[in-house]
């Protein structure tokens, strides 16, 4: 007896899943439109239970999300979490100090390397003179 051809059922199930994902994503976009917050692709995908990569293939939904983003104000940074000018200035001073230290270290190592190369050349010259003499 030949195996049953179940391809038809797989195709129907795939179409049903696709339709359901589409409906959920559309509803998530509509819900975002009703709220005053700025929607994101991540948020819509999460609310709809779909992947971001799938959502990005739905150009009309991405266009709708982008339009909602233009309409809604950008989120404000919480001033409590923003670095103060004094804090940024201190971090810059620390970075500049570290750069000076590293420049000094590189200069010192360069001098030592030059001295080592000079010593190697001197020793090669001495060993060449004594072996030929």
Tab-separated table of C-alpha atoms in Angstrom:
chain	number	residue	atom	x	y	z
A	1	UNK	CA	0.000	0.000	0.000
A	2	UNK	CA	1.551	3.397	-0.999
A	3	UNK	CA	2.045	6.044	1.691
A	4	UNK	CA	-0.714	8.611	2.069
A	5	UNK	CA	-0.155	11.983	0.438
A	6	UNK	CA	-0.433	14.428	3.339
A	7	UNK	CA	1.031	17.425	1.506
A	8	UNK	CA	-2.403	18.981	1.151
A	9	UNK	CA	-2.871	18.997	4.929
A	10	UNK	CA	0.592	20.461	5.533
A	11	UNK	CA	-0.087	23.251	3.046
A	12	UNK	CA	-3.443	24.013	4.689
A	13	UNK	CA	-1.855	24.071	8.166
A	14	UNK	CA	0.918	26.355	6.936
A	15	UNK	CA	-1.587	28.753	5.389
A	16	UNK	CA	-3.627	28.759	8.616
A	17	UNK	CA	-0.520	29.534	10.719
A	18	UNK	CA	0.461	32.302	8.328
A	19	UNK	CA	-3.036	33.778	8.413
A	20	UNK	CA	-3.111	33.635	12.212
A	21	UNK	CA	0.312	35.296	12.490
A	22	UNK	CA	-0.812	38.019	10.104
A	23	UNK	CA	-4.009	38.632	12.096
A	24	UNK	CA	-2.114	38.789	15.386
A	25	UNK	CA	0.429	41.219	13.942
A	26	UNK	CA	-2.301	43.430	12.491
A	27	UNK	CA	-4.072	43.481	15.867
A	28	UNK	CA	-0.816	44.365	17.639
A	29	UNK	CA	-0.304	47.298	15.245
A	30	UNK	CA	-3.900	48.463	15.816
A	31	UNK	CA	-3.426	48.201	19.577
A	32	UNK	CA	-0.222	50.232	19.323
A	33	UNK	CA	-2.096	52.867	17.321
A	34	UNK	CA	-4.652	53.166	20.136
A	35	UNK	CA	-1.913	53.779	22.700
A	36	UNK	CA	0.061	56.989	22.841
A	37	UNK	CA	3.413	55.277	23.267
A	38	UNK	CA	5.938	54.886	20.457
A	39	UNK	CA	5.750	51.371	18.948
A	40	UNK	CA	8.797	49.331	17.981
A	41	UNK	CA	9.193	46.334	15.713
A	42	UNK	CA	10.411	44.335	18.701
A	43	UNK	CA	7.367	45.325	20.746
A	44	UNK	CA	4.898	44.557	17.951
A	45	UNK	CA	6.550	41.198	17.216
A	46	UNK	CA	6.490	40.305	20.896
A	47	UNK	CA	2.855	41.331	21.337
A	48	UNK	CA	1.842	39.385	18.233
A	49	UNK	CA	3.914	36.312	19.080
A	50	UNK	CA	5.793	36.462	15.771
A	51	UNK	CA	9.463	36.790	14.934
A	52	UNK	CA	10.999	40.119	14.013
A	53	UNK	CA	12.404	38.611	10.825
A	54	UNK	CA	8.914	37.533	9.729
A	55	UNK	CA	7.504	40.936	10.617
A	56	UNK	CA	10.159	42.640	8.492
A	57	UNK	CA	8.919	40.635	5.481
A	58	UNK	CA	5.490	42.241	5.878
A	59	UNK	CA	6.233	45.585	4.236
A	60	UNK	CA	2.768	47.038	4.811
A	61	UNK	CA	2.976	46.324	8.552
A	62	UNK	CA	6.482	47.797	8.757
A	63	UNK	CA	5.206	50.891	6.938
A	64	UNK	CA	2.345	51.164	9.435
A	65	UNK	CA	4.759	50.826	12.368
A	66	UNK	CA	7.026	53.496	10.883
A	67	UNK	CA	4.060	55.838	10.449
A	68	UNK	CA	3.045	55.287	14.068
A	69	UNK	CA	6.620	55.998	15.160
A	70	UNK	CA	6.544	59.304	13.274
A	71	UNK	CA	3.268	60.219	14.951
A	72	UNK	CA	4.307	59.316	18.482
A	73	UNK	CA	6.963	61.352	20.283
A	74	UNK	CA	10.382	59.837	20.781
A	75	UNK	CA	10.942	58.491	24.270
A	76	UNK	CA	12.625	60.952	26.624
A	77	UNK	CA	15.754	59.960	28.424
A	78	UNK	CA	15.351	59.873	32.131
A	79	UNK	CA	17.540	62.688	33.488
A	80	UNK	CA	18.372	60.565	36.528
A	81	UNK	CA	20.155	58.104	34.244
A	82	UNK	CA	21.954	60.659	32.094
A	83	UNK	CA	25.583	61.316	32.948
A	84	UNK	CA	26.208	64.759	34.373
A	85	UNK	CA	28.639	67.166	32.739
A	86	UNK	CA	30.931	66.815	35.746
A	87	UNK	CA	30.856	63.030	35.436
A	88	UNK	CA	31.644	63.156	31.734
A	89	UNK	CA	34.428	65.687	32.365
A	90	UNK	CA	35.958	63.398	35.022
A	91	UNK	CA	35.798	60.387	32.699
A	92	UNK	CA	37.511	62.421	29.982
A	93	UNK	CA	40.268	63.510	32.379
A	94	UNK	CA	40.838	59.898	33.438
A	95	UNK	CA	41.019	58.786	29.798
A	96	UNK	CA	43.493	61.567	28.960
A	97	UNK	CA	45.669	60.637	31.960
A	98	UNK	CA	45.656	57.006	30.864
A	99	UNK	CA	46.611	58.033	27.327
A	100	UNK	CA	49.566	60.038	28.700
A	101	UNK	CA	50.667	57.033	30.776
A	102	UNK	CA	50.481	54.755	27.752
A	103	UNK	CA	52.396	57.226	25.563
A	104	UNK	CA	55.145	57.421	28.201
A	105	UNK	CA	55.228	53.621	28.457
A	106	UNK	CA	55.470	53.236	24.679
A	107	UNK	CA	58.304	55.799	24.537
A	108	UNK	CA	60.170	53.973	27.333
A	109	UNK	CA	59.738	50.594	25.651
A	110	UNK	CA	60.852	52.066	22.321
A	111	UNK	CA	64.073	53.383	23.921
A	112	UNK	CA	64.733	49.983	25.515
A	113	UNK	CA	64.099	48.195	22.219
A	114	UNK	CA	66.450	50.540	20.376
A	115	UNK	CA	69.124	49.906	23.024
A	116	UNK	CA	68.587	46.140	22.723
A	117	UNK	CA	68.941	46.295	18.925
A	118	UNK	CA	72.117	48.345	19.346
A	119	UNK	CA	73.517	45.753	21.756
A	120	UNK	CA	72.619	42.924	19.354
A	121	UNK	CA	74.428	44.743	16.523
A	122	UNK	CA	77.475	45.358	18.771
A	123	UNK	CA	77.609	41.680	19.796
A	124	UNK	CA	77.278	40.501	16.193
A	125	UNK	CA	80.098	42.808	15.174
A	126	UNK	CA	82.318	41.534	17.985
A	127	UNK	CA	81.605	37.899	17.233
A	128	UNK	CA	82.226	38.478	13.525
A	129	UNK	CA	85.558	40.152	14.220
A	130	UNK	CA	86.800	37.491	16.619
A	131	UNK	CA	85.793	34.531	14.388
A	132	UNK	CA	87.542	35.955	11.340
A	133	UNK	CA	90.708	36.890	13.245
